[in-house]
PDB file of C-alpha atoms in Angstrom:
ATOM      1  CA  GLY P   3     155.050  43.507   4.500  1.00 81.00           C
ATOM      2  CA  ASN P   4     158.260  41.552   4.174  1.00 87.00           C
ATOM      3  CA  SER P   5     158.251  37.794   3.831  1.00 92.00           C
ATOM      4  CA  VAL P   6     160.618  34.976   2.933  1.00 95.00           C
ATOM      5  CA  THR P   7     159.544  31.647   1.487  1.00 95.00           C
ATOM      6  CA  GLN P   8     161.778  28.592   1.506  1.00 94.00           C
ATOM      7  CA  MET P   9     161.210  25.281  -0.172  1.00 88.00           C
ATOM      8  CA  GLU P  10     159.741  22.541   1.975  1.00 85.00           C
ATOM      9  CA  GLY P  11     162.074  20.104   3.623  1.00 87.00           C
ATOM     10  CA  PRO P  12     163.736  18.080   4.886  1.00 94.00           C
ATOM     11  CA  VAL P  13     166.347  17.403   2.249  1.00 96.00           C
ATOM     12  CA  THR P  14     168.517  14.293   2.311  1.00 97.00           C
ATOM     13  CA  LEU P  15     171.498  13.987  -0.014  1.00 97.00           C
ATOM     14  CA  SER P  16     174.458  11.710  -0.467  1.00 97.00           C
ATOM     15  CA  GLU P  17     177.926  13.105   0.079  1.00 97.00           C
ATOM     16  CA  GLU P  18     179.306  14.966  -2.977  1.00 97.00           C
ATOM     17  CA  ALA P  19     175.828  15.597  -4.373  1.00 97.00           C
ATOM     18  CA  PHE P  20     174.813  19.008  -5.709  1.00 97.00           C
ATOM     19  CA  LEU P  21     172.664  21.119  -3.411  1.00 97.00           C
ATOM     20  CA  THR P  22     170.077  23.737  -4.235  1.00 97.00           C
ATOM     21  CA  ILE P  23     167.818  25.246  -1.600  1.00 97.00           C
ATOM     22  CA  ASN P  24     165.261  27.662  -2.990  1.00 97.00           C
ATOM     23  CA  CYS P  25     164.412  30.976  -1.374  1.00 97.00           C
ATOM     24  CA  THR P  26     162.138  33.738  -2.627  1.00 97.00           C
ATOM     25  CA  TYR P  27     161.219  36.965  -0.942  1.00 96.00           C
ATOM     26  CA  THR P  28     158.738  39.798  -0.874  1.00 94.00           C
ATOM     27  CA  ALA P  29     159.947  43.169   0.329  1.00 90.00           C
ATOM     28  CA  THR P  30     159.600  46.875  -0.175  1.00 82.00           C
ATOM     29  CA  GLY P  31     162.657  48.822  -1.135  1.00 80.00           C
ATOM     30  CA  TYR P  32     166.046  47.189  -1.524  1.00 83.00           C
ATOM     31  CA  PRO P  33     166.623  44.569   1.138  1.00 90.00           C
ATOM     32  CA  SER P  34     169.836  42.791   2.002  1.00 91.00           C
ATOM     33  CA  LEU P  35     169.604  39.010   1.785  1.00 94.00           C
ATOM     34  CA  PHE P  36     171.196  36.385   4.001  1.00 95.00           C
ATOM     35  CA  TRP P  37     171.616  32.697   4.535  1.00 97.00           C
ATOM     36  CA  TYR P  38     172.048  31.545   8.124  1.00 96.00           C
ATOM     37  CA  VAL P  39     172.999  28.031   9.212  1.00 95.00           C
ATOM     38  CA  GLN P  40     172.267  26.319  12.505  1.00 90.00           C
ATOM     39  CA  TYR P  41     174.321  23.296  13.464  1.00 90.00           C
ATOM     40  CA  PRO P  42     172.926  20.989  16.165  1.00 84.00           C
ATOM     41  CA  GLY P  43     173.014  22.610  19.593  1.00 78.00           C
ATOM     42  CA  GLU P  44     174.332  25.926  18.309  1.00 82.00           C
ATOM     43  CA  GLY P  45     172.979  29.353  17.444  1.00 82.00           C
ATOM     44  CA  LEU P  46     172.284  30.711  13.984  1.00 88.00           C
ATOM     45  CA  GLN P  47     175.488  31.620  12.156  1.00 91.00           C
ATOM     46  CA  LEU P  48     175.726  33.868   9.140  1.00 93.00           C
ATOM     47  CA  LEU P  49     176.724  31.756   6.151  1.00 96.00           C
ATOM     48  CA  LEU P  50     176.687  34.389   3.427  1.00 96.00           C
ATOM     49  CA  LYS P  51     175.025  37.622   2.399  1.00 94.00           C
ATOM     50  CA  ALA P  52     174.329  39.912  -0.538  1.00 94.00           C
ATOM     51  CA  THR P  53     173.388  43.528  -0.209  1.00 90.00           C
ATOM     52  CA  LYS P  54     172.292  44.502  -3.722  1.00 90.00           C
ATOM     53  CA  ALA P  55     170.951  43.053  -6.946  1.00 93.00           C
ATOM     54  CA  ASP P  56     173.303  40.698  -8.830  1.00 95.00           C
ATOM     55  CA  ASP P  57     175.645  40.422  -5.858  1.00 95.00           C
ATOM     56  CA  LYS P  58     176.869  36.898  -5.192  1.00 97.00           C
ATOM     57  CA  GLY P  59     177.533  35.863  -1.629  1.00 97.00           C
ATOM     58  CA  SER P  60     179.861  32.925  -1.043  1.00 97.00           C
ATOM     59  CA  ASN P  61     181.388  31.058   1.874  1.00 97.00           C
ATOM     60  CA  LYS P  62     182.582  27.500   2.572  1.00 95.00           C
ATOM     61  CA  GLY P  63     181.721  26.425  -0.978  1.00 97.00           C
ATOM     62  CA  PHE P  64     178.167  27.754  -0.736  1.00 98.00           C
ATOM     63  CA  GLU P  65     176.946  30.452  -3.105  1.00 98.00           C
ATOM     64  CA  ALA P  66     173.793  32.500  -3.585  1.00 98.00           C
ATOM     65  CA  THR P  67     173.043  35.269  -6.082  1.00 98.00           C
ATOM     66  CA  TYR P  68     170.665  38.148  -5.376  1.00 97.00           C
ATOM     67  CA  ARG P  69     168.172  38.050  -8.269  1.00 96.00           C
ATOM     68  CA  LYS P  70     165.908  41.076  -8.145  1.00 93.00           C
ATOM     69  CA  GLU P  71     163.994  40.116 -11.307  1.00 94.00           C
ATOM     70  CA  THR P  72     162.881  36.810  -9.798  1.00 95.00           C
ATOM     71  CA  THR P  73     163.052  37.995  -6.144  1.00 96.00           C
ATOM     72  CA  SER P  74     165.141  34.962  -5.320  1.00 97.00           C
ATOM     73  CA  PHE P  75     168.286  34.061  -3.383  1.00 98.00           C
ATOM     74  CA  HIS P  76     168.775  30.337  -3.932  1.00 98.00           C
ATOM     75  CA  LEU P  77     171.569  28.598  -2.028  1.00 98.00           C
ATOM     76  CA  GLU P  78     173.843  26.226  -3.951  1.00 98.00           C
ATOM     77  CA  LYS P  79     176.812  24.016  -3.274  1.00 98.00           C
ATOM     78  CA  GLY P  80     178.523  21.853  -5.827  1.00 97.00           C
ATOM     79  CA  SER P  81     179.520  18.999  -3.538  1.00 96.00           C
ATOM     80  CA  VAL P  82     178.033  18.639  -0.073  1.00 97.00           C
ATOM     81  CA  GLN P  83     179.776  17.007   2.872  1.00 97.00           C
ATOM     82  CA  VAL P  84     178.416  15.196   5.905  1.00 97.00           C
ATOM     83  CA  SER P  85     179.518  18.209   7.972  1.00 96.00           C
ATOM     84  CA  ASP P  86     177.066  20.400   6.034  1.00 97.00           C
ATOM     85  CA  SER P  87     174.164  18.667   7.791  1.00 97.00           C
ATOM     86  CA  ALA P  88     172.311  21.496   9.523  1.00 96.00           C
ATOM     87  CA  VAL P  89     169.260  23.733   9.328  1.00 94.00           C
ATOM     88  CA  TYR P  90     169.478  26.531   6.731  1.00 96.00           C
ATOM     89  CA  PHE P  91     167.527  29.764   7.027  1.00 96.00           C
ATOM     90  CA  CYS P  92     167.033  32.384   4.353  1.00 97.00           C
ATOM     91  CA  ALA P  93     166.473  35.913   5.669  1.00 95.00           C
ATOM     92  CA  LEU P  94     166.155  39.506   4.571  1.00 93.00           C
ATOM     93  CA  ARG P  95     166.785  42.820   6.224  1.00 89.00           C
ATOM     94  CA  ASN P  96     165.328  46.018   4.936  1.00 80.00           C
ATOM     95  CA  THR P  97     167.243  49.248   4.673  1.00 71.00           C
ATOM     96  CA  GLY P  98     168.298  50.537   8.042  1.00 63.00           C
ATOM     97  CA  ALA P  99     171.594  49.249   9.301  1.00 55.00           C
ATOM     98  CA  ASN P 100     170.294  47.569  12.412  1.00 61.00           C
ATOM     99  CA  SER P 101     166.764  46.741  11.500  1.00 80.00           C
ATOM    100  CA  LYS P 102     165.221  43.365  12.141  1.00 88.00           C
ATOM    101  CA  LEU P 103     165.746  40.204  10.149  1.00 92.00           C
ATOM    102  CA  THR P 104     162.792  38.490   8.514  1.00 92.00           C
ATOM    103  CA  PHE P 105     163.357  34.739   8.258  1.00 94.00           C
ATOM    104  CA  GLY P 106     162.041  31.876   6.238  1.00 93.00           C
ATOM    105  CA  LYS P 107     160.935  28.660   7.891  1.00 91.00           C
ATOM    106  CA  GLY P 108     164.293  26.949   7.614  1.00 93.00           C
ATOM    107  CA  ILE P 109     165.080  23.668   5.980  1.00 95.00           C
ATOM    108  CA  THR P 110     166.893  20.682   7.441  1.00 95.00           C
ATOM    109  CA  LEU P 111     169.659  19.221   5.311  1.00 97.00           C
ATOM    110  CA  SER P 112     170.972  15.737   6.073  1.00 97.00           C
ATOM    111  CA  VAL P 113     173.983  14.471   4.148  1.00 97.00           C
ATOM    112  CA  ARG P 114     174.651  10.707   4.108  1.00 96.00           C
ATOM    113  CA  PRO P 115     178.212   9.352   3.847  1.00 95.00           C
TER     114      PRO P 115
ATOM    115  CA  GLU R  15     186.019  33.877  19.583  1.00 78.00           C
ATOM    116  CA  PRO R  16     183.374  35.995  21.324  1.00 82.00           C
ATOM    117  CA  GLU R  17     179.888  34.545  21.334  1.00 90.00           C
ATOM    118  CA  VAL R  18     176.395  35.256  22.553  1.00 94.00           C
ATOM    119  CA  THR R  19     175.347  33.010  25.409  1.00 95.00           C
ATOM    120  CA  GLN R  20     171.867  32.219  26.689  1.00 96.00           C
ATOM    121  CA  THR R  21     170.572  30.639  29.875  1.00 96.00           C
ATOM    122  CA  PRO R  22     168.869  28.364  30.574  1.00 96.00           C
ATOM    123  CA  SER R  23     169.017  26.106  27.554  1.00 95.00           C
ATOM    124  CA  HIS R  24     165.605  24.691  28.429  1.00 96.00           C
ATOM    125  CA  GLN R  25     162.931  26.183  30.702  1.00 97.00           C
ATOM    126  CA  VAL R  26     159.729  24.411  31.674  1.00 98.00           C
ATOM    127  CA  THR R  27     157.021  26.452  33.365  1.00 97.00           C
ATOM    128  CA  GLN R  28     153.350  26.338  34.243  1.00 97.00           C
ATOM    129  CA  MET R  29     150.853  28.494  32.387  1.00 97.00           C
ATOM    130  CA  GLY R  30     150.440  31.850  34.102  1.00 97.00           C
ATOM    131  CA  GLN R  31     153.910  31.877  35.616  1.00 97.00           C
ATOM    132  CA  GLU R  32     156.515  34.527  34.934  1.00 98.00           C
ATOM    133  CA  VAL R  33     159.732  33.549  33.186  1.00 98.00           C
ATOM    134  CA  ILE R  34     162.944  35.432  32.573  1.00 97.00           C
ATOM    135  CA  LEU R  35     165.217  34.380  29.762  1.00 98.00           C
ATOM    136  CA  ARG R  36     168.776  35.568  29.997  1.00 97.00           C
ATOM    137  CA  CYS R  37     171.313  36.504  27.379  1.00 97.00           C
ATOM    138  CA  VAL R  38     174.865  37.771  27.514  1.00 97.00           C
ATOM    139  CA  PRO R  39     175.594  39.621  24.249  1.00 96.00           C
ATOM    140  CA  ILE R  40     179.071  40.102  22.844  1.00 93.00           C
ATOM    141  CA  SER R  41     180.752  42.681  25.026  1.00 91.00           C
ATOM    142  CA  ASN R  42     181.336  45.567  22.594  1.00 88.00           C
ATOM    143  CA  HIS R  43     177.980  45.231  20.844  1.00 91.00           C
ATOM    144  CA  LEU R  44     175.387  47.972  21.100  1.00 90.00           C
ATOM    145  CA  TYR R  45     172.231  46.519  19.515  1.00 91.00           C
ATOM    146  CA  PHE R  46     170.345  43.607  21.043  1.00 94.00           C
ATOM    147  CA  TYR R  47     167.491  41.506  19.695  1.00 95.00           C
ATOM    148  CA  TRP R  48     165.088  38.767  20.657  1.00 97.00           C
ATOM    149  CA  TYR R  49     163.579  36.369  18.125  1.00 97.00           C
ATOM    150  CA  ARG R  50     161.506  33.267  18.624  1.00 96.00           C
ATOM    151  CA  GLN R  51     160.656  30.148  16.669  1.00 91.00           C
ATOM    152  CA  ILE R  52     157.545  28.150  17.423  1.00 92.00           C
ATOM    153  CA  LEU R  53     158.119  24.523  16.472  1.00 87.00           C
ATOM    154  CA  GLY R  54     157.686  24.039  12.749  1.00 82.00           C
ATOM    155  CA  GLN R  55     157.237  27.742  12.057  1.00 85.00           C
ATOM    156  CA  LYS R  56     159.387  30.665  11.012  1.00 87.00           C
ATOM    157  CA  VAL R  57     161.888  32.497  13.171  1.00 91.00           C
ATOM    158  CA  GLU R  58     160.030  35.681  14.150  1.00 94.00           C
ATOM    159  CA  PHE R  59     161.389  39.019  15.315  1.00 95.00           C
ATOM    160  CA  LEU R  60     160.199  40.151  18.734  1.00 97.00           C
ATOM    161  CA  VAL R  61     162.124  43.257  19.716  1.00 96.00           C
ATOM    162  CA  SER R  62     165.300  45.260  19.252  1.00 93.00           C
ATOM    163  CA  PHE R  63     166.978  47.323  21.947  1.00 93.00           C
ATOM    164  CA  TYR R  64     169.524  50.121  21.791  1.00 90.00           C
ATOM    165  CA  ASN R  65     170.754  52.714  24.225  1.00 89.00           C
ATOM    166  CA  ASN R  66     168.581  51.304  26.999  1.00 91.00           C
ATOM    167  CA  GLU R  67     165.341  51.526  25.132  1.00 92.00           C
ATOM    168  CA  ILE R  68     163.285  49.552  22.663  1.00 93.00           C
ATOM    169  CA  SER R  69     164.029  50.652  19.100  1.00 90.00           C
ATOM    170  CA  GLU R  70     161.557  48.367  17.322  1.00 90.00           C
ATOM    171  CA  LYS R  71     159.035  45.725  18.343  1.00 93.00           C
ATOM    172  CA  SER R  72     156.678  43.373  16.556  1.00 94.00           C
ATOM    173  CA  GLU R  73     152.966  42.765  17.075  1.00 93.00           C
ATOM    174  CA  ILE R  74     153.878  39.672  19.070  1.00 94.00           C
ATOM    175  CA  PHE R  75     155.670  41.797  21.679  1.00 96.00           C
ATOM    176  CA  ASP R  76     152.636  42.839  23.678  1.00 94.00           C
ATOM    177  CA  ASP R  77     152.302  43.998  27.283  1.00 94.00           C
ATOM    178  CA  GLN R  78     153.131  40.521  28.550  1.00 96.00           C
ATOM    179  CA  PHE R  79     156.689  40.915  27.300  1.00 97.00           C
ATOM    180  CA  SER R  80     159.424  43.210  28.523  1.00 97.00           C
ATOM    181  CA  VAL R  81     163.150  43.520  28.014  1.00 97.00           C
ATOM    182  CA  GLU R  82     165.830  44.909  30.217  1.00 95.00           C
ATOM    183  CA  ARG R  83     169.552  45.388  30.367  1.00 92.00           C
ATOM    184  CA  PRO R  84     169.920  45.292  34.148  1.00 86.00           C
ATOM    185  CA  ASP R  85     173.697  45.610  34.161  1.00 87.00           C
ATOM    186  CA  GLY R  86     176.516  46.028  31.694  1.00 78.00           C
ATOM    187  CA  SER R  87     176.428  42.464  30.454  1.00 87.00           C
ATOM    188  CA  ASN R  88     172.992  40.824  30.645  1.00 93.00           C
ATOM    189  CA  PHE R  89     170.006  41.327  28.370  1.00 96.00           C
ATOM    190  CA  THR R  90     166.786  39.737  29.573  1.00 97.00           C
ATOM    191  CA  LEU R  91     163.379  38.899  28.150  1.00 98.00           C
ATOM    192  CA  LYS R  92     160.562  38.614  30.671  1.00 98.00           C
ATOM    193  CA  ILE R  93     157.199  37.055  29.981  1.00 97.00           C
ATOM    194  CA  ARG R  94     154.855  38.107  32.778  1.00 96.00           C
ATOM    195  CA  SER R  95     152.148  35.469  32.554  1.00 95.00           C
ATOM    196  CA  THR R  96     153.037  32.669  30.185  1.00 97.00           C
ATOM    197  CA  LYS R  97     150.520  31.109  27.838  1.00 96.00           C
ATOM    198  CA  LEU R  98     150.662  27.744  26.100  1.00 97.00           C
ATOM    199  CA  GLU R  99     151.329  29.497  22.802  1.00 96.00           C
ATOM    200  CA  ASP R 100     154.505  31.074  24.215  1.00 97.00           C
ATOM    201  CA  SER R 101     156.176  27.671  23.955  1.00 98.00           C
ATOM    202  CA  ALA R 102     158.994  28.220  21.475  1.00 96.00           C
ATOM    203  CA  MET R 103     162.731  28.526  21.000  1.00 95.00           C
ATOM    204  CA  TYR R 104     163.848  32.028  21.939  1.00 97.00           C
ATOM    205  CA  PHE R 105     166.996  33.402  20.317  1.00 96.00           C
ATOM    206  CA  CYS R 106     168.979  36.394  21.498  1.00 97.00           C
ATOM    207  CA  ALA R 107     171.213  38.276  19.058  1.00 95.00           C
ATOM    208  CA  SER R 108     173.544  41.251  19.173  1.00 93.00           C
ATOM    209  CA  SER R 109     175.336  43.453  16.664  1.00 90.00           C
ATOM    210  CA  GLU R 110     178.031  46.095  16.818  1.00 87.00           C
ATOM    211  CA  GLY R 111     175.682  48.766  15.654  1.00 73.00           C
ATOM    212  CA  LEU R 112     178.019  50.523  13.288  1.00 55.00           C
ATOM    213  CA  GLY R 113     176.912  50.295   9.685  1.00 56.00           C
ATOM    214  CA  TYR R 114     175.387  47.153   8.231  1.00 63.00           C
ATOM    215  CA  ASN R 115     176.575  44.709  10.818  1.00 74.00           C
ATOM    216  CA  GLU R 116     176.016  41.021  11.222  1.00 83.00           C
ATOM    217  CA  GLN R 117     173.701  39.920  13.985  1.00 89.00           C
ATOM    218  CA  PHE R 118     175.348  37.234  16.110  1.00 91.00           C
ATOM    219  CA  PHE R 119     172.942  34.710  17.585  1.00 92.00           C
ATOM    220  CA  GLY R 120     172.974  32.694  20.769  1.00 93.00           C
ATOM    221  CA  PRO R 121     172.096  28.978  20.881  1.00 91.00           C
ATOM    222  CA  GLY R 122     168.575  29.657  22.086  1.00 93.00           C
ATOM    223  CA  THR R 123     166.413  28.843  25.087  1.00 96.00           C
ATOM    224  CA  ARG R 124     163.649  26.320  24.600  1.00 96.00           C
ATOM    225  CA  LEU R 125     160.626  27.438  26.610  1.00 98.00           C
ATOM    226  CA  THR R 126     157.930  24.858  27.310  1.00 98.00           C
ATOM    227  CA  VAL R 127     154.704  26.086  28.886  1.00 97.00           C
ATOM    228  CA  LEU R 128     152.519  23.369  30.413  1.00 97.00           C
TER     229      LEU R 128
END
């Protein structure tokens, strides 16, 4: 079946540090891949997505590239801000426009001023 | 900006009691979902709902669970007889249903079963 594995957290960084959050997946077929973010007290928000191999999703300075050969979708940001402190979830969705999302465990990022 | 809302934000109940978690999806959306996250574990899919019927459900969604869209705006998840292991954060989501659409999530309801 489908599964998503995220690196263990939490992660604490200083402002302007480089961020990498690892995500690998197992899936049949050709899934779409997503990063969701959850700020305190809010719901999960879509941060970025990629729908096929070698696609790069980007938003708010975050990037992730769909790597089929390594089954990975690592999230990166060159310079984090305090406002990026949140929980980040990697997820996949198999083919089928409205099929379910399969999530990783989520990782808490704290950014210090 | 339209958003998915959920009530209550926190529900405490005794084991064996029935609970109903409520969600108001975005008004023009057609697909509705429930997910849950037990503390420290992954967000897990429970059920999807379209055109007034369940379109997909997980192994977790057994006979103790049911969903309903009682009117044009609410989408509810009922747990008939709660167990300790039902304690979790429950997220509702909705999507437009046309093509590969984003699922928009609510803030969640934290259910605590004592």
